[in-house]
Coordinates of C-alpha atoms and ligand atoms in Angstrom, one line a residue:
Chain A
X1 CA 70.9 13.2 -105.2
X2 CA 70.4 12.2 -101.3
X3 CA 66.7 10.5 -100.5
X4 CA 66.4 13.3 -97.9
X5 CA 67.9 16.6 -97.7
X6 CA 67.5 19.4 -95.3
X7 CA 69.2 23.1 -96.0
X8 CA 69.5 25.5 -93.5
X9 CA 66.1 24.2 -91.7
X10 CA 64.8 26.4 -88.4
X11 CA 61.5 25.5 -86.9
X12 CA 59.6 27.5 -84.1
X13 CA 55.8 25.8 -82.9
X14 CA 54.7 29.7 -82.9
X15 CA 56.2 32.9 -84.2
X16 CA 57.0 34.3 -80.4
X17 CA 58.1 30.9 -79.3
X18 CA 61.9 30.0 -79.0
X19 CA 63.5 28.1 -82.3
X20 CA 63.0 24.3 -81.8
X21 CA 65.3 23.3 -84.4
X22 CA 67.8 25.9 -85.4
X23 CA 70.1 25.6 -88.3
X24 CA 69.9 22.1 -89.7
X25 CA 71.7 21.1 -92.2
X26 CA 71.4 17.0 -93.2
X27 CA 71.2 14.4 -96.0
X28 CA 70.1 11.2 -95.4
X29 CA 70.8 9.0 -98.2
X30 CA 68.6 6.0 -99.7
X31 CA 68.8 2.8 -98.1
X32 CA 70.7 3.7 -94.8
X33 CA 70.1 3.4 -91.2
X34 CA 70.4 6.4 -89.1
X35 CA 69.7 6.4 -85.3
X36 CA 69.1 10.0 -83.9
X37 CA 70.3 10.6 -80.1
X38 CA 69.5 13.4 -78.0
X39 CA 67.8 14.0 -74.5
X40 CA 64.1 14.7 -73.7
X41 CA 63.0 18.0 -75.5
X42 CA 66.0 18.5 -77.9
X43 CA 63.6 18.2 -80.8
X44 CA 63.9 15.1 -82.0
X45 CA 60.4 14.3 -82.5
X46 CA 60.0 17.5 -84.3
X47 CA 62.9 17.1 -86.6
X48 CA 61.4 13.8 -87.5
X49 CA 57.8 15.2 -88.0
X50 CA 59.5 17.9 -90.1
X51 CA 61.8 15.2 -92.1
X52 CA 58.3 13.7 -93.0
X53 CA 56.7 16.2 -94.1
X54 CA 54.0 16.8 -91.4
X55 CA 55.7 20.0 -90.3
X56 CA 57.2 22.3 -92.7
X57 CA 60.1 24.5 -91.8
X58 CA 60.0 28.0 -91.0
X59 CA 63.0 28.6 -92.6
X60 CA 64.7 26.9 -95.1
X61 CA 63.8 23.7 -97.0
X62 CA 63.4 20.3 -97.0
X63 CA 63.4 17.8 -100.0
X64 CA 62.4 14.1 -99.6
X65 CA 63.5 13.0 -103.1
X66 CA 63.4 15.8 -104.8
X67 CA 60.3 17.3 -103.6
X68 CA 60.1 20.3 -101.3
X69 CA 57.7 19.5 -98.2
X70 CA 56.6 22.8 -98.2
X71 CA 54.9 22.0 -101.7
X72 CA 51.5 21.4 -101.0
X73 CA 51.1 19.7 -104.4
X74 CA 53.2 16.9 -103.9
X75 CA 52.3 16.1 -100.2
X76 CA 50.7 12.8 -101.6
X77 CA 53.7 11.5 -103.4
X78 CA 56.0 12.6 -100.5
X79 CA 53.4 10.9 -98.0
X80 CA 53.6 7.6 -99.8
X81 CA 57.5 7.6 -99.9
X82 CA 57.9 8.2 -96.4
X83 CA 56.1 7.4 -93.5
X84 CA 56.7 7.5 -89.8
X85 CA 55.6 5.2 -86.7
X86 CA 54.8 7.3 -83.6
X87 CA 55.9 6.6 -79.7
X88 CA 52.1 5.9 -78.7
X89 CA 50.5 2.5 -80.4
X90 CA 47.0 3.6 -79.3
X91 CA 46.9 6.9 -81.0
X92 CA 48.0 5.4 -84.5
X93 CA 45.6 2.9 -84.4
X94 CA 42.7 3.8 -86.7
X95 CA 40.1 1.0 -86.7
X96 CA 39.2 -1.6 -84.5
X97 CA 40.2 -4.8 -85.9
X98 CA 44.1 -5.9 -86.8
X99 CA 43.5 -6.0 -90.0
X100 CA 41.1 -3.6 -90.9
X101 CA 43.8 -1.1 -89.5
X102 CA 46.6 -2.7 -91.6
X103 CA 44.3 -1.8 -94.7
X104 CA 44.1 1.5 -94.1
X105 CA 47.0 3.1 -95.9
X106 CA 46.7 0.9 -98.9
X107 CA 42.7 1.5 -98.7
X108 CA 43.8 5.4 -99.2
X109 CA 46.1 4.6 -101.8
X110 CA 43.2 3.5 -103.5
X111 CA 44.7 -0.1 -104.7
X112 CA 42.7 -2.7 -105.6
X113 CA 41.3 -5.3 -103.5
X114 CA 43.9 -8.5 -104.0
X115 CA 46.9 -6.1 -103.6
X116 CA 45.4 -4.6 -100.4
X117 CA 45.3 -8.4 -99.0
X118 CA 48.5 -9.1 -100.5
X119 CA 50.0 -6.2 -98.8
X120 CA 48.0 -6.6 -95.5
X121 CA 49.4 -10.7 -95.0
X122 CA 53.0 -9.6 -96.1
X123 CA 52.9 -6.9 -93.5
X124 CA 51.3 -8.8 -90.8
X125 CA 53.8 -11.7 -91.4
X126 CA 56.8 -9.7 -91.2
X127 CA 55.8 -8.6 -88.1
X128 CA 55.0 -11.8 -86.9
X129 CA 51.3 -11.2 -85.9
X130 CA 49.4 -13.1 -88.8
X131 CA 47.7 -15.2 -86.0
X132 CA 45.8 -11.8 -84.5
X133 CA 44.4 -11.0 -88.3
X134 CA 40.7 -10.7 -86.7
X135 CA 41.6 -9.6 -83.1
X136 CA 40.2 -6.4 -82.1
X137 CA 43.0 -3.5 -81.4
X138 CA 41.9 -2.9 -77.9
X139 CA 42.5 -6.2 -76.7
X140 CA 46.5 -6.4 -77.9
X141 CA 49.3 -5.6 -75.3
X142 CA 51.1 -2.4 -76.0
X143 CA 53.9 -4.1 -78.1
X144 CA 51.1 -5.8 -79.9
X145 CA 49.6 -2.8 -81.0
X146 CA 53.3 -1.1 -81.6
X147 CA 53.7 -4.2 -84.1
X148 CA 50.4 -3.4 -85.8
X149 CA 51.5 0.2 -85.9
X150 CA 54.3 -0.8 -87.8
X151 CA 52.8 -3.6 -90.1
X152 CA 50.3 -0.4 -90.6
X153 CA 53.5 1.6 -92.6
X154 CA 54.5 -1.6 -93.7
X155 CA 51.7 -2.0 -95.8
X156 CA 52.0 1.5 -97.3
X157 CA 55.4 0.1 -98.2
X158 CA 57.1 3.5 -98.4
X159 CA 61.0 3.9 -99.2
X160 CA 61.7 5.5 -95.8
X161 CA 60.2 5.0 -92.6
X162 CA 60.9 7.4 -89.0
X163 CA 60.6 5.4 -86.1
X164 CA 60.1 7.9 -83.2
X165 CA 60.9 6.0 -80.0
X166 CA 58.6 3.4 -81.5
X167 CA 60.3 0.7 -79.1
X168 CA 59.8 2.4 -75.9
X169 CA 56.4 0.9 -74.7
X170 CA 58.2 -2.5 -75.3
X171 CA 60.2 -5.1 -73.2
X172 CA 63.4 -6.1 -74.0
X173 CA 62.5 -9.3 -76.2
X174 CA 59.9 -7.0 -78.1
X175 CA 62.3 -4.5 -78.4
X176 CA 65.0 -7.0 -79.9
X177 CA 62.5 -8.4 -82.3
X178 CA 61.7 -5.0 -83.5
X179 CA 65.2 -3.5 -83.9
X180 CA 65.9 -6.9 -85.8
X181 CA 62.8 -6.3 -88.1
X182 CA 64.4 -2.7 -88.6
X183 CA 67.5 -4.1 -89.7
X184 CA 65.6 -6.6 -91.8
X185 CA 63.9 -4.0 -93.4
X186 CA 66.9 -2.0 -94.4
X187 CA 69.1 -4.9 -95.1
X188 CA 66.8 -6.9 -97.2
X189 CA 64.1 -4.4 -98.8
X190 CA 66.4 -1.5 -98.7
X191 CA 64.1 0.7 -96.8
X192 CA 66.0 3.6 -95.7
X193 CA 65.3 3.9 -91.4
X194 CA 65.8 6.5 -89.3
X195 CA 65.2 5.7 -85.7
X196 CA 65.3 7.8 -82.6
X197 CA 66.3 6.2 -79.7
X198 CA 67.0 6.3 -76.2
X199 CA 68.3 2.9 -76.1
X200 CA 72.3 2.9 -77.1
X201 CA 72.4 -0.6 -77.7
X202 CA 69.6 0.2 -80.5
X203 CA 71.8 2.8 -81.9
X204 CA 74.9 0.9 -82.1
X205 CA 72.9 -1.3 -84.7
X206 CA 72.6 1.6 -87.2
X207 CA 75.0 2.8 -90.1
X208 CA 75.2 6.2 -88.5
X209 CA 74.3 8.1 -85.7
X210 CA 73.2 11.9 -85.4
X211 CA 73.4 13.5 -81.9
X212 CA 71.1 16.3 -81.2
X213 CA 71.1 18.9 -78.4
X214 CA 68.7 21.8 -78.3
X215 CA 67.6 21.8 -81.5
X216 CA 71.1 21.1 -83.2
X217 CA 72.7 18.8 -84.8
X218 CA 76.2 18.7 -82.6
X219 CA 77.8 15.2 -83.8
X220 CA 77.0 13.2 -86.9
X221 CA 79.1 9.7 -87.9
X222 CA 79.5 6.4 -87.7
X223 CA 79.0 4.6 -84.1
X224 CA 82.2 3.7 -83.5
X225 CA 83.2 7.6 -84.2
X226 CA 80.3 8.8 -82.1
X227 CA 80.7 6.4 -79.2
X228 CA 84.7 7.4 -79.2
X229 CA 83.6 10.8 -77.9
X230 CA 82.4 9.5 -74.6
X231 CA 83.4 13.2 -72.6
X232 CA 81.1 15.0 -75.4
X233 CA 78.1 12.9 -74.6
X234 CA 78.0 13.0 -71.4
X235 CA 78.0 17.2 -71.8
X236 CA 74.9 16.3 -73.4
X237 CA 73.5 14.1 -70.8
X238 CA 73.9 11.0 -73.0
X239 CA 75.2 8.0 -72.1
X240 CA 77.4 5.6 -74.1
X241 CA 77.0 1.7 -74.7
X242 CA 78.4 -0.3 -71.5
X243 CA 81.3 -1.8 -73.3
X244 CA 82.4 1.6 -74.5
X245 CA 82.2 3.3 -71.2
X246 CA 84.2 0.2 -69.7
X247 CA 87.1 0.4 -72.3
X248 CA 86.7 4.4 -71.7
X249 CA 87.1 4.1 -67.9
X250 CA 90.2 1.7 -68.5
X251 CA 91.9 4.1 -70.8
X252 CA 91.0 6.9 -68.2
X253 CA 92.5 4.9 -65.5
X254 CA 96.1 4.8 -68.2
X255 CA 95.5 2.0 -69.8
X256 CA 96.2 2.4 -73.5
X257 CA 92.9 0.5 -75.1
X258 CA 91.0 2.0 -78.1
X259 CA 88.0 3.8 -78.0
X260 CA 84.8 3.6 -79.6
X261 CA 84.5 -0.4 -79.0
X262 CA 80.7 -1.5 -79.3
X263 CA 80.3 -5.0 -78.8
X264 CA 81.1 -7.6 -76.0
X265 CA 83.1 -10.2 -77.8
X266 CA 85.1 -7.5 -79.6
X267 CA 86.0 -5.4 -76.3
X268 CA 86.8 -9.4 -74.8
X269 CA 89.1 -10.4 -77.5
X270 CA 91.2 -6.8 -77.0
X271 CA 91.3 -7.1 -73.2
X272 CA 91.9 -10.5 -73.7
X273 CA 95.1 -9.3 -76.0
X274 CA 96.0 -6.6 -73.6
X275 CA 96.3 -8.7 -70.7
X276 CA 98.5 -11.0 -72.4
X277 CA 100.7 -8.8 -74.0
X278 CA 101.2 -7.2 -69.9
X279 CA 101.8 -10.4 -68.8
X280 CA 104.9 -10.9 -71.3
X281 CA 106.4 -7.7 -70.8
Chain B
X1 CA 33.4 2.6 -61.3
X2 CA 33.6 1.3 -65.1
X3 CA 34.6 -2.0 -64.0
X4 CA 32.6 -4.1 -66.0
X5 CA 31.7 -2.2 -69.5
X6 CA 31.8 -4.7 -72.6
X7 CA 32.6 -2.8 -75.7
X8 CA 29.6 -3.4 -77.9
X9 CA 27.4 -5.8 -78.0
X10 CA 28.4 -7.8 -81.1
X11 CA 28.2 -11.3 -80.9
X12 CA 30.2 -13.1 -83.9
X13 CA 28.3 -15.7 -85.3
X14 CA 27.3 -17.3 -88.7
X15 CA 23.4 -17.0 -88.5
X16 CA 21.1 -16.0 -91.3
X17 CA 21.2 -12.5 -89.5
X18 CA 24.6 -12.2 -89.7
X19 CA 25.0 -13.2 -93.5
X20 CA 22.5 -10.5 -94.7
X21 CA 24.3 -7.7 -96.2
X22 CA 24.1 -5.0 -93.2
X23 CA 23.0 -2.3 -96.0
X24 CA 19.6 -4.5 -96.7
X25 CA 19.5 -5.0 -92.7
X26 CA 19.5 -1.6 -92.0
X27 CA 16.8 -1.0 -94.7
X28 CA 15.0 -4.1 -92.9
X29 CA 15.2 -2.4 -89.6
X30 CA 13.4 0.6 -91.2
X31 CA 10.6 -1.2 -92.7
X32 CA 10.4 -3.6 -89.2
X33 CA 9.9 -0.7 -86.7
X34 CA 7.3 1.0 -89.4
X35 CA 5.7 -2.1 -89.1
X36 CA 5.7 -2.3 -85.1
X37 CA 4.6 0.9 -84.6
X38 CA 2.0 1.0 -87.2
X39 CA 0.5 -2.6 -86.1
X40 CA -2.6 -1.7 -84.3
X41 CA -5.3 -3.9 -85.1
X42 CA -5.5 -7.5 -83.2
X43 CA -4.4 -9.5 -86.1
X44 CA -1.7 -7.0 -87.2
X45 CA -0.1 -7.1 -84.0
X46 CA -0.4 -10.8 -83.8
X47 CA 1.8 -10.8 -87.5
X48 CA 4.5 -8.2 -86.0
X49 CA 4.7 -10.3 -82.9
X50 CA 5.4 -13.7 -85.3
X51 CA 7.8 -11.9 -87.4
X52 CA 9.5 -10.7 -84.4
X53 CA 9.6 -14.4 -82.7
X54 CA 11.3 -15.1 -86.5
X55 CA 14.0 -12.4 -86.4
X56 CA 15.0 -13.7 -83.0
X57 CA 15.0 -17.5 -83.7
X58 CA 16.8 -17.0 -87.1
X59 CA 19.3 -14.6 -85.4
X60 CA 21.1 -17.4 -83.3
X61 CA 21.6 -15.6 -80.3
X62 CA 21.1 -17.1 -76.9
X63 CA 18.0 -16.6 -75.0
X64 CA 20.1 -15.7 -71.8
X65 CA 21.8 -12.5 -73.7
X66 CA 18.3 -11.6 -74.9
X67 CA 16.9 -11.3 -71.3
X68 CA 20.2 -9.5 -70.3
X69 CA 19.3 -6.7 -72.6
X70 CA 15.9 -6.5 -71.8
X71 CA 16.2 -6.7 -68.2
X72 CA 17.4 -2.7 -67.6
X73 CA 14.2 -1.8 -69.5
X74 CA 11.7 -3.8 -66.7
X75 CA 11.3 -0.8 -65.1
X76 CA 9.8 1.2 -67.9
X77 CA 8.0 -1.8 -69.7
X78 CA 6.0 -1.9 -66.2
X79 CA 5.4 1.9 -65.7
X80 CA 4.0 1.9 -69.4
X81 CA 1.5 -1.3 -68.4
X82 CA 0.4 0.1 -65.5
X83 CA -0.1 3.1 -67.2
X84 CA -1.8 1.8 -70.1
X85 CA -3.9 -0.5 -67.7
X86 CA -5.5 2.3 -65.2
X87 CA -6.1 5.2 -67.2
X88 CA -7.3 3.8 -70.3
X89 CA -11.1 4.9 -70.1
X90 CA -12.9 2.4 -72.2
X91 CA -16.8 2.4 -73.1
X92 CA -19.1 -0.2 -71.6
X93 CA -19.0 -1.4 -68.0
X94 CA -15.8 -1.7 -66.2
X95 CA -13.9 -5.2 -65.4
X96 CA -12.9 -3.9 -62.2
X97 CA -14.4 -1.1 -60.1
X98 CA -12.5 -1.1 -56.7
X99 CA -12.1 2.1 -54.8
X100 CA -10.4 4.4 -57.1
X101 CA -9.2 2.1 -59.4
X102 CA -10.9 1.2 -62.6
X103 CA -9.6 -1.5 -65.2
X104 CA -11.6 -1.3 -68.5
X105 CA -11.5 -4.1 -71.4
X106 CA -9.9 -1.6 -73.6
X107 CA -7.1 -0.9 -70.6
X108 CA -5.8 -4.4 -70.8
X109 CA -5.9 -4.6 -74.3
X110 CA -3.7 -1.4 -74.8
X111 CA -1.5 -2.6 -71.4
X112 CA -0.9 -5.9 -73.6
X113 CA -0.1 -3.9 -77.3
X114 CA 1.9 -1.7 -75.6
X115 CA 4.1 -4.2 -74.0
X116 CA 4.5 -6.1 -76.6
X117 CA 5.2 -3.3 -79.4
X118 CA 7.8 -1.9 -76.8
X119 CA 9.5 -5.5 -76.4
X120 CA 9.2 -5.9 -80.3
X121 CA 11.5 -3.0 -80.8
X122 CA 14.0 -3.4 -78.5
X123 CA 14.8 -7.2 -78.9
X124 CA 13.7 -6.5 -82.7
X125 CA 16.3 -4.1 -83.2
X126 CA 18.9 -5.9 -81.1
X127 CA 18.9 -8.9 -83.1
X128 CA 18.9 -7.4 -86.4
X129 CA 21.4 -5.0 -85.7
X130 CA 23.3 -4.7 -82.8
X131 CA 24.1 -8.5 -81.8
X132 CA 24.6 -9.7 -85.7
X133 CA 26.1 -6.5 -87.2
X134 CA 30.1 -5.9 -86.1
X135 CA 30.8 -1.8 -85.7
X136 CA 32.5 -1.6 -88.8
X137 CA 29.8 -3.1 -91.2
X138 CA 27.4 -0.7 -89.2
X139 CA 29.7 2.3 -90.7
X140 CA 30.3 0.8 -93.9
X141 CA 26.6 0.6 -94.5
X142 CA 25.4 4.1 -93.1
X143 CA 28.1 5.6 -95.5
X144 CA 26.6 3.5 -98.5
X145 CA 23.2 4.0 -97.7
X146 CA 23.8 7.7 -97.3
X147 CA 26.0 8.3 -100.2
X148 CA 23.4 10.1 -102.4
X149 CA 23.7 12.7 -100.3
X150 CA 27.5 13.1 -101.0
X151 CA 25.9 14.9 -104.3
X152 CA 24.4 17.6 -102.1
X153 CA 27.7 18.1 -100.5
X154 CA 26.8 16.2 -97.1
X155 CA 30.1 15.1 -95.3
X156 CA 29.0 11.2 -95.5
X157 CA 32.1 9.7 -95.5
X158 CA 33.5 11.7 -93.0
X159 CA 30.8 11.5 -90.9
X160 CA 31.1 7.3 -91.0
X161 CA 34.7 8.2 -90.5
X162 CA 34.1 10.0 -87.3
X163 CA 32.0 6.9 -86.0
X164 CA 34.4 4.0 -86.7
X165 CA 37.0 5.9 -85.0
X166 CA 34.7 6.9 -82.1
X167 CA 33.9 3.4 -81.8
X168 CA 38.0 2.3 -82.0
X169 CA 38.4 4.9 -79.2
X170 CA 35.7 3.9 -77.0
X171 CA 37.6 1.1 -75.1
X172 CA 40.6 3.4 -74.8
X173 CA 39.0 6.0 -73.3
X174 CA 37.3 3.7 -70.7
X175 CA 40.7 2.5 -70.0
X176 CA 41.9 6.3 -69.7
X177 CA 39.1 7.2 -67.1
X178 CA 39.6 4.2 -64.9
X179 CA 43.3 5.3 -64.4
X180 CA 42.4 8.9 -64.0
X181 CA 40.2 7.7 -61.2
X182 CA 42.8 5.7 -59.7
X183 CA 45.2 8.4 -59.8
X184 CA 42.9 10.9 -58.0
X185 CA 41.8 8.0 -55.6
X186 CA 45.6 7.8 -54.7
X187 CA 45.4 11.6 -54.2
X188 CA 43.2 10.9 -51.5
X189 CA 39.9 12.1 -53.7
X190 CA 36.7 11.1 -52.8
X191 CA 34.1 9.9 -55.3
X192 CA 31.8 7.6 -53.3
X193 CA 30.2 9.9 -50.1
X194 CA 28.5 13.0 -50.0
X195 CA 25.4 14.4 -51.3
X196 CA 24.6 14.5 -55.1
X197 CA 26.3 17.8 -55.8
X198 CA 29.5 16.8 -54.0
X199 CA 29.7 13.7 -56.4
X200 CA 29.0 15.7 -59.5
X201 CA 31.7 18.0 -58.3
X202 CA 34.1 14.9 -57.6
X203 CA 34.1 14.2 -61.1
X204 CA 35.7 17.5 -62.4
X205 CA 39.3 16.4 -61.5
X206 CA 38.4 13.2 -63.6
X207 CA 36.5 15.1 -66.6
X208 CA 39.3 17.8 -67.1
X209 CA 42.1 15.5 -67.7
X210 CA 40.4 13.0 -69.8
X211 CA 39.1 15.7 -71.6
X212 CA 42.7 17.3 -72.3
X213 CA 44.2 13.8 -72.8
X214 CA 41.6 13.1 -75.7
X215 CA 42.6 16.2 -77.4
X216 CA 45.9 15.2 -77.4
X217 CA 45.0 12.1 -78.9
X218 CA 42.7 13.4 -81.4
X219 CA 46.0 15.5 -82.7
X220 CA 48.2 12.8 -82.3
X221 CA 45.6 10.4 -84.7
X222 CA 45.6 13.2 -87.2
X223 CA 49.4 13.1 -87.6
X224 CA 49.4 9.3 -88.1
X225 CA 46.3 9.3 -90.3
X226 CA 48.2 12.0 -92.5
X227 CA 51.1 10.0 -92.4
X228 CA 49.1 6.9 -93.9
X229 CA 48.0 8.9 -96.6
X230 CA 44.8 9.2 -95.4
X231 CA 43.3 12.1 -97.7
X232 CA 39.4 12.1 -97.1
X233 CA 37.0 9.1 -98.7
X234 CA 37.9 10.4 -102.3
X235 CA 39.9 7.6 -104.5
X236 CA 39.5 5.6 -101.5
X237 CA 39.1 1.8 -101.8
X238 CA 38.1 -1.2 -99.2
X239 CA 39.9 -4.3 -98.3
X240 CA 36.2 -5.6 -97.4
X241 CA 33.4 -4.9 -99.8
X242 CA 30.0 -5.5 -98.9
X243 CA 28.2 -7.8 -101.5
X244 CA 24.2 -8.3 -101.6
X245 CA 23.5 -11.6 -102.4
X246 CA 19.8 -12.7 -104.1
X247 CA 18.8 -14.0 -100.9
X248 CA 19.0 -10.7 -99.3
X249 CA 17.1 -8.8 -101.9
X250 CA 14.3 -11.9 -101.3
X251 CA 14.4 -11.3 -97.8
X252 CA 14.0 -7.6 -98.0
X253 CA 10.9 -8.1 -100.6
X254 CA 9.8 -10.4 -97.8
X255 CA 9.5 -7.7 -95.2
X256 CA 8.3 -5.4 -97.4
X257 CA 5.2 -7.3 -98.3
X258 CA 4.8 -8.1 -94.7
X259 CA 4.9 -4.4 -93.9
X260 CA 2.4 -3.7 -96.3
X261 CA 0.2 -6.6 -95.4
X262 CA 0.1 -5.0 -91.7
X263 CA -1.0 -1.6 -93.3
X264 CA -4.0 -3.3 -94.8
X265 CA -4.8 -5.6 -91.9
X266 CA -5.0 -2.7 -89.7
X267 CA -8.2 -1.5 -91.2
X268 CA -9.5 -5.2 -90.8
X269 CA -11.0 -6.3 -87.5
X270 CA -10.9 -9.9 -86.9
X271 CA -15.1 -10.4 -87.7
X272 CA -14.5 -9.3 -90.8
X273 CA -12.0 -11.5 -91.6
X274 CA -14.1 -14.1 -90.4
X275 CA -17.5 -13.0 -92.3
X276 CA -15.0 -12.8 -96.0
X277 CA -13.4 -16.4 -95.0
X278 CA -17.3 -17.4 -95.1
X279 CA -18.2 -15.7 -98.0
X280 CA -15.4 -16.9 -100.0
X281 CA -16.3 -21.0 -99.0
Ligands
ATP1 N1 52.6 20.9 -80.3 C1 54.0 21.5 -80.1 N2 53.6 23.0 -79.9 C2 54.2 23.4 -78.9 N3 55.8 23.4 -78.9 C3 55.8 22.0 -78.6 C4 54.8 21.2 -79.4 N4 55.6 19.8 -79.5 C5 56.7 19.7 -78.9 N5 57.0 21.2 -78.5 C6 58.3 21.6 -78.0 O1 59.4 21.7 -78.6 C7 60.4 21.1 -78.0 C8 61.3 19.9 -78.7 O2 60.4 18.9 -78.5 P1 60.5 17.4 -79.3 O3 58.9 16.7 -78.8 O4 60.8 17.8 -80.1 O5 61.6 16.9 -78.2 P2 61.8 15.2 -78.2 O6 63.7 15.7 -78.4 O7 61.1 14.6 -79.0 O8 61.8 14.9 -77.0 P3 61.7 13.4 -76.3 O9 63.0 13.0 -76.2 O10 61.1 13.8 -74.6 O11 60.7 12.5 -77.1 C9 60.1 21.1 -76.5 O12 60.7 21.8 -75.8 C10 58.6 21.2 -76.6 O13 58.1 21.6 -75.7
MG2 MG1 59.9 12.8 -78.8

């Protein structure tokens, strides 16, 4: 059984408004690393909130580890298993002091003090913010706040974390670090990661990419598959990673090169081989 | 406009007052307020003054900071003193009779007493609570002290949570206000000229966006808290547990004795005490 399973999900914020999410069937396996792409307002954040049970579908159902998100009695279990990091760190920090904030989730779980301490220290170390333990949260920079928000989620030790544009406020270095942290969580601790992003270079790191448009899933596959269909992505106002675009343009110019190349080194090797081959002919 | 707002007045330190259990400090504060307000005879006032000086000395708060905290009150202090000085009608000969100004000995006494009482209230409360207790300790202490009210269904935990979140959001909202002011200024809004009514009207374009954004923040925060398994106060544990040591109880007891002593000394004048001493020896 998949960890998250959506069956025929539809959602609208109020009955007389248009549906924001339409007819979504989706399975996310345990331990996978999934990226969700789509342009502004296509319903990514709404889907994320549905997937972790903050919102419940108006039609269809969502199962998290077998528990229906519409079932009030299981909501605490669901919360514990599936966490979410939001875009704006300012609105998700609860306490004035860093370690108090990170301790918020384990405190809510009613864990003993030693265990809370252990989890807080572990979570802060994971995001490399141990030295800021006793700082005031309002004095941190945007990126540092976001790391604390991630640490706050880690301290809950959920099985799945959904990141809703969690890197949007970070500088390139900060973004790289957070993406590295996500990868590490996924590969080392085995946490299921779902990340929503507008940065194609981040999406490339995932095992699977889901592309949304107007509340529907229009493509679902590995990065290689998704970024091979350049026209399709461009038709929903999405870009492809620069490397994939280069290969695509060369192909359009009549050079028989493969599509869906994602990494610069891979592209360089292919191009080298191609140019050498062309010379020899 | 809001350039120099420092958040809270807490000065981290390790003095006796810093180390005292915040719950005990709250109780001591209540006794202290009673003590200062009740002290009416010279000897009682002297005792209360001595205790205030003791608190200040033991708090380790720098003198300059104390002066700074009294500065905004100078007008109020001077005003009360003058009112008491000129408008107390005493018995016997006035000390001074100069046109429409008459000053009685009683007036001088009242003015000094009132001045000392107000100063004690301000300084004593500051060193006991504001300067030496972190906001979190304060809300925790209030929650703990009011917890008996939970039995009659008073939402004590919710109240304390609201208070600590409010404290956490003060700097965020101040920052936001500054941003809105700059944005409105960039659109040629004028906040600094015109009469009072005009200036108040100019504040509306600041308050409305601020209010809207505060509501939006609150919604997001509620989602984030829910995501972190917040479920009300029930079954919650704490990273930091308040501990009261024997020394804390001793302190409380000493202040209780002092308060009772003040009640007694209020009914005895200085001459009576001298007589009492003579009788004993
Ligand atoms: N709380 C809400 N109430 C009513 N409508 C909403 C609410 N939140 C979002 N919407 C609407 O739902 C649609 C999808 O919004 P959503 O936030 O899911 O988009 P998104 O894909 O996350 O966009 P972005 O890339 O900008 O974050 C939008 O048309 C938006 O106007
Ligand atoms: Mg969004």
